[in-house]
Short mmCIF file of C-alpha atoms in Angstrom, two decimals:
data_model
loop_
_atom_site.label_atom_id
_atom_site.label_comp_id
_atom_site.label_asym_id
_atom_site.label_seq_id
_atom_site.Cartn_x
_atom_site.Cartn_y
_atom_site.Cartn_z
CA GLU V 1 -102.37 45.39 92.79
CA SER V 2 -105.09 44.90 90.26
CA ILE V 3 -105.11 48.54 89.08
CA GLU V 4 -102.41 49.75 86.70
CA GLY V 5 -101.02 53.25 86.82
CA ASN V 6 -103.06 54.29 83.73
CA GLY V 7 -106.36 53.17 85.34
CA ASP V 8 -106.75 49.85 83.52
CA PHE V 9 -107.69 46.72 85.46
CA GLN V 10 -105.33 43.74 85.63
CA ILE V 11 -107.97 41.13 85.45
CA ASP V 12 -105.46 38.28 85.89
CA LYS V 13 -104.82 39.56 89.40
CA PHE V 14 -108.39 39.55 90.43
CA MET V 15 -109.22 37.12 93.33
CA GLN V 16 -112.45 35.11 93.39
CA ILE V 17 -115.06 34.74 96.07
CA SER V 18 -118.29 32.63 96.23
CA GLN V 19 -121.67 34.02 95.34
CA GLU V 20 -122.71 33.57 98.99
CA CYS V 21 -119.79 35.65 100.14
CA HIS V 22 -120.57 38.33 97.53
CA GLN V 23 -124.15 38.63 98.78
CA THR V 24 -122.93 38.95 102.35
CA LEU V 25 -120.52 41.78 101.59
CA LYS V 26 -123.21 44.35 100.51
CA ARG V 27 -121.16 47.35 101.46
CA SER V 28 -118.25 46.43 99.15
CA GLN V 29 -120.29 45.49 96.10
CA LEU V 30 -119.41 47.52 93.06
CA SER V 31 -121.68 49.22 90.52
CA ASN V 32 -121.08 50.36 86.97
CA ASN V 33 -119.21 53.71 86.86
CA ASP V 34 -117.98 53.50 90.44
CA ILE V 35 -114.56 55.14 90.76
CA LEU V 36 -112.04 53.15 92.79
CA PHE V 37 -109.22 55.04 94.57
CA SER V 38 -106.37 53.18 96.20
CA ILE V 39 -105.78 54.18 99.84
CA ALA V 40 -103.11 51.61 100.70
CA GLY V 41 -100.01 50.37 98.92
CA SER V 42 -99.74 52.33 95.67
CA LEU V 43 -101.64 55.40 96.86
CA GLY V 44 -103.79 57.31 94.43
CA ARG V 45 -104.29 54.75 91.71
CA VAL V 46 -107.66 55.27 90.10
CA ALA V 47 -109.98 53.00 88.06
CA MET V 48 -113.53 53.23 86.85
CA VAL V 49 -115.72 50.20 87.11
CA ASN V 50 -117.31 48.82 83.91
CA LYS V 51 -119.96 46.27 83.28
CA GLU V 52 -117.45 43.76 82.02
CA ILE V 53 -115.94 43.15 85.47
CA LEU V 54 -119.29 42.95 87.38
CA PRO V 55 -120.45 41.46 89.69
CA ALA V 56 -117.47 42.38 91.84
CA ASN V 57 -116.40 43.45 95.28
CA THR V 58 -113.40 45.33 96.63
CA ASN V 59 -111.40 45.20 99.87
CA GLN V 60 -110.28 47.80 102.31
CA ALA V 61 -107.30 48.98 100.17
CA LEU V 62 -109.70 50.81 97.80
CA ALA V 63 -112.14 53.56 98.46
CA ILE V 64 -115.36 53.57 96.33
CA ILE V 65 -116.45 56.94 95.02
CA ARG V 66 -120.04 56.80 93.82
CA LEU V 67 -121.73 59.84 92.26
CA LYS V 68 -125.14 60.75 93.42
CA GLN V 69 -127.82 61.04 90.76
CA SER V 70 -128.20 64.72 91.52
CA SER V 71 -124.48 65.37 90.97
CA MET V 72 -123.63 67.64 88.15
CA ILE V 73 -120.42 65.68 87.48
CA ILE V 74 -119.44 63.52 84.55
CA HIS V 75 -118.02 60.17 85.64
CA LYS V 76 -115.14 60.28 83.15
CA TYR V 77 -114.30 63.89 84.14
CA LEU V 78 -113.87 62.90 87.77
CA PHE V 79 -111.91 59.72 86.75
CA SER V 80 -109.52 61.84 84.67
CA LEU V 81 -109.20 64.46 87.33
CA LEU V 82 -108.36 62.01 90.10
CA LYS V 83 -105.45 60.71 87.99
CA SER V 84 -104.03 64.26 87.39
CA GLN V 85 -101.17 65.90 89.22
CA ILE V 86 -103.64 68.18 90.98
CA ILE V 87 -104.76 65.24 93.03
CA GLN V 88 -101.52 63.29 93.08
CA GLN V 89 -99.65 66.30 94.57
CA GLN V 90 -102.21 66.49 97.37
CA ILE V 91 -101.60 62.79 98.06
CA ASN V 92 -97.80 63.30 98.07
CA ASP V 93 -98.26 66.04 100.70
CA LEU V 94 -100.18 63.61 102.90
CA LYS V 95 -97.46 61.01 102.64
CA ILE V 96 -94.62 63.21 103.99
CA GLY V 97 -93.28 61.86 107.31
CA VAL V 98 -95.33 58.74 107.18
CA SER V 99 -93.40 55.39 107.20
CA GLN V 100 -96.38 53.20 106.22
CA PRO V 101 -98.50 55.43 103.95
CA ASN V 102 -102.21 54.88 104.02
CA LEU V 103 -105.10 57.23 103.35
CA SER V 104 -108.25 57.48 105.41
CA LEU V 105 -111.75 58.18 103.94
CA THR V 106 -111.59 61.51 105.80
CA GLN V 107 -108.44 62.49 103.84
CA ILE V 108 -109.98 61.33 100.52
CA SER V 109 -113.13 63.39 101.40
CA ASN V 110 -110.94 66.49 101.94
CA LEU V 111 -109.25 66.34 98.49
CA LYS V 112 -109.95 69.57 96.63
CA ILE V 113 -111.16 69.39 93.05
CA PRO V 114 -112.07 72.00 90.41
CA LEU V 115 -115.69 71.57 89.19
CA PRO V 116 -116.50 73.55 85.96
CA PRO V 117 -119.87 73.50 84.23
CA ILE V 118 -121.03 70.35 82.42
CA ASP V 119 -120.16 71.58 78.93
CA ILE V 120 -116.60 72.29 80.05
CA GLN V 121 -116.39 68.86 81.67
CA GLU V 122 -117.53 67.29 78.36
CA LYS V 123 -114.88 69.16 76.45
CA ILE V 124 -112.18 68.14 78.90
CA VAL V 125 -113.31 64.47 78.72
CA LYS V 126 -113.10 64.51 74.92
CA GLU V 127 -109.58 65.93 75.02
CA CYS V 128 -108.51 63.42 77.61
CA GLU V 129 -109.89 60.55 75.55
CA ALA V 130 -108.04 61.80 72.43
CA VAL V 131 -104.78 61.97 74.35
CA ASP V 132 -105.43 58.53 75.87
CA LYS V 133 -105.76 57.04 72.44
CA GLU V 134 -102.41 58.54 71.41
CA VAL V 135 -100.78 57.28 74.59
CA GLU V 136 -102.20 53.78 74.10
CA SER V 137 -100.93 53.67 70.44
CA ALA V 138 -97.49 54.87 71.57
CA LYS V 139 -97.48 52.24 74.40
CA LYS V 140 -98.22 49.44 71.88
CA GLU V 141 -95.37 50.61 69.71
CA ASN V 142 -93.13 50.82 72.68
CA ASP V 143 -94.07 47.37 73.88
CA LYS V 144 -93.28 46.04 70.40
CA LEU V 145 -89.88 47.59 70.32
CA LYS V 146 -89.11 46.39 73.88
CA GLN V 147 -90.04 42.86 72.77
CA GLU V 148 -87.65 43.09 69.88
CA ILE V 149 -84.85 44.10 72.21
CA GLU V 150 -85.72 41.24 74.52
CA ASN V 151 -85.58 38.86 71.54
CA TYR V 152 -82.14 40.12 70.71
CA PHE V 153 -80.86 39.39 74.23
CA GLN V 154 -82.55 35.96 74.29
CA ASP V 155 -80.77 35.11 71.03
CA ILE V 156 -77.41 36.28 72.40
CA TYR V 157 -77.94 34.29 75.60
CA LYS V 158 -78.78 31.12 73.69
CA LYS V 159 -75.70 31.53 71.39
CA SER V 160 -73.28 32.48 74.16
CA ASP V 161 -70.58 29.94 75.07
CA THR V 162 -69.74 31.63 78.44
CA THR V 163 -71.88 33.38 81.03
CA TYR V 164 -70.79 35.35 84.11
CA LYS V 165 -72.28 36.07 87.53
CA LEU V 166 -72.55 39.56 89.05
CA ASN V 167 -70.46 38.39 92.00
CA ASP V 168 -67.41 38.02 89.71
CA GLU V 169 -65.02 40.40 91.45
CA ASN V 170 -62.87 40.65 88.39
CA LEU V 171 -65.67 42.27 86.43
CA PHE V 172 -68.13 43.97 88.80
CA ASN V 173 -68.45 46.07 91.90
CA ILE V 174 -71.89 45.48 93.54
CA PHE V 175 -73.14 47.38 96.50
CA ILE V 176 -76.36 48.74 98.04
CA GLY V 177 -77.99 52.13 98.66
CA LYS V 178 -77.97 53.95 101.93
CA ARG V 179 -80.72 54.10 104.50
CA VAL V 180 -83.08 57.13 104.17
CA LEU V 181 -86.00 57.40 106.65
CA ALA V 182 -89.41 58.55 105.43
CA LYS V 183 -89.29 61.52 107.75
CA ASP V 184 -86.22 62.87 105.92
CA ILE V 185 -87.94 62.77 102.53
CA SER V 186 -89.33 65.93 101.00
CA GLN V 187 -91.19 66.52 97.75
CA ASN V 188 -89.59 69.97 97.40
CA SER V 189 -86.80 69.87 94.80
CA SER V 190 -84.97 72.79 96.48
CA ASP V 191 -84.42 70.56 99.59
CA GLY V 192 -81.32 68.96 98.10
CA ILE V 193 -80.41 65.50 96.73
CA ARG V 194 -82.74 63.19 94.82
CA VAL V 195 -83.62 59.94 96.41
CA TYR V 196 -84.50 56.96 94.30
CA SER V 197 -86.34 53.89 95.49
CA ALA V 198 -87.79 50.83 93.72
CA ASN V 199 -89.21 53.00 90.95
CA PHE V 200 -86.15 53.73 88.88
CA TYR V 201 -87.93 55.99 86.43
CA GLU V 202 -88.47 58.93 88.73
CA SER V 203 -87.16 60.06 92.15
CA PHE V 204 -89.12 59.36 95.28
CA GLY V 205 -88.25 62.76 96.72
CA TYR V 206 -85.45 64.83 98.08
CA THR V 207 -83.38 65.00 101.18
CA LYS V 208 -81.11 67.53 102.90
CA LYS V 209 -79.99 65.19 105.60
CA GLU V 210 -76.71 63.35 105.43
CA ILE V 211 -77.36 59.71 104.39
CA LYS V 212 -76.62 57.13 107.05
CA SER V 213 -74.13 54.33 106.52
CA HIS V 214 -75.45 51.29 104.68
CA ILE V 215 -76.88 48.26 106.46
CA SER V 216 -76.22 44.62 105.56
CA TYR V 217 -76.04 43.66 101.91
CA SER V 218 -78.57 40.77 102.15
CA ALA V 219 -81.17 42.69 104.22
CA ASN V 220 -81.21 45.64 101.86
CA LEU V 221 -81.04 43.63 98.60
CA PHE V 222 -84.07 41.59 99.58
CA GLY V 223 -86.04 44.43 101.28
CA LEU V 224 -85.73 42.98 104.79
CA VAL V 225 -85.59 46.35 106.54
CA GLU V 226 -88.31 48.31 108.42
CA GLU V 227 -87.45 51.74 106.99
CA GLU V 228 -88.74 52.72 103.58
CA HIS V 229 -86.63 53.84 100.66
CA SER V 230 -83.69 51.74 101.68
CA GLY V 231 -83.92 48.75 99.37
CA GLY V 232 -81.97 48.25 96.17
CA ALA V 233 -78.67 47.03 94.80
CA ILE V 234 -76.48 48.52 92.08
CA ALA V 235 -73.91 46.71 90.00
CA PHE V 236 -71.15 48.53 88.05
CA PRO V 237 -68.45 47.11 85.76
CA ARG V 238 -64.97 47.51 87.29
CA LYS V 239 -62.83 50.16 85.64
CA ASN V 240 -60.20 47.52 84.79
#
């Protein structure tokens, strides 16, 4: 939870332990330039440890990748590579048919990576850093515009004389998605219909199988079901 999708740390989500506990947990102590790889929850998120967050430890949800001194690998090259679709696709392949996705250290060890000469790695790192700067600049501008939109809605809400609830049957239809089991999900776009889950910005996968009838409104809306990819509620304005 403390690693964002772009590899930044969310420091406000860090937990704290005592110095005594830190000294006891030798195996989980982090070092500068360690690469962290999430193996539970949001699989495949990657971050690189810097001196600003040290001393620090990690729990069992993150694998620590530490380069040996003899390795002909640039830390930032490996960090950028692990965030790429080359690796993410390998992770997606491992998730197929698994209801509670987790990765083992063996699976992480078997990920295949390209390893060009050092000079090529350096060139790739420079290009990645240039793109990252452009992305960060665009993100700041996007955040600024989103805040302006939010301000507009806040202003409208404060000035509004009347508010409505989504359960107003004269205005809205509200219903839930259907149950789709993890074993019925494929990452192959030729397999049929897109399936969306909690991440609305991209589909989780595809399914050929006929979707089962929906379960109870309250259980699905609040995520109280065992099967994955079944949560969510959609509200539409009525045609009249």
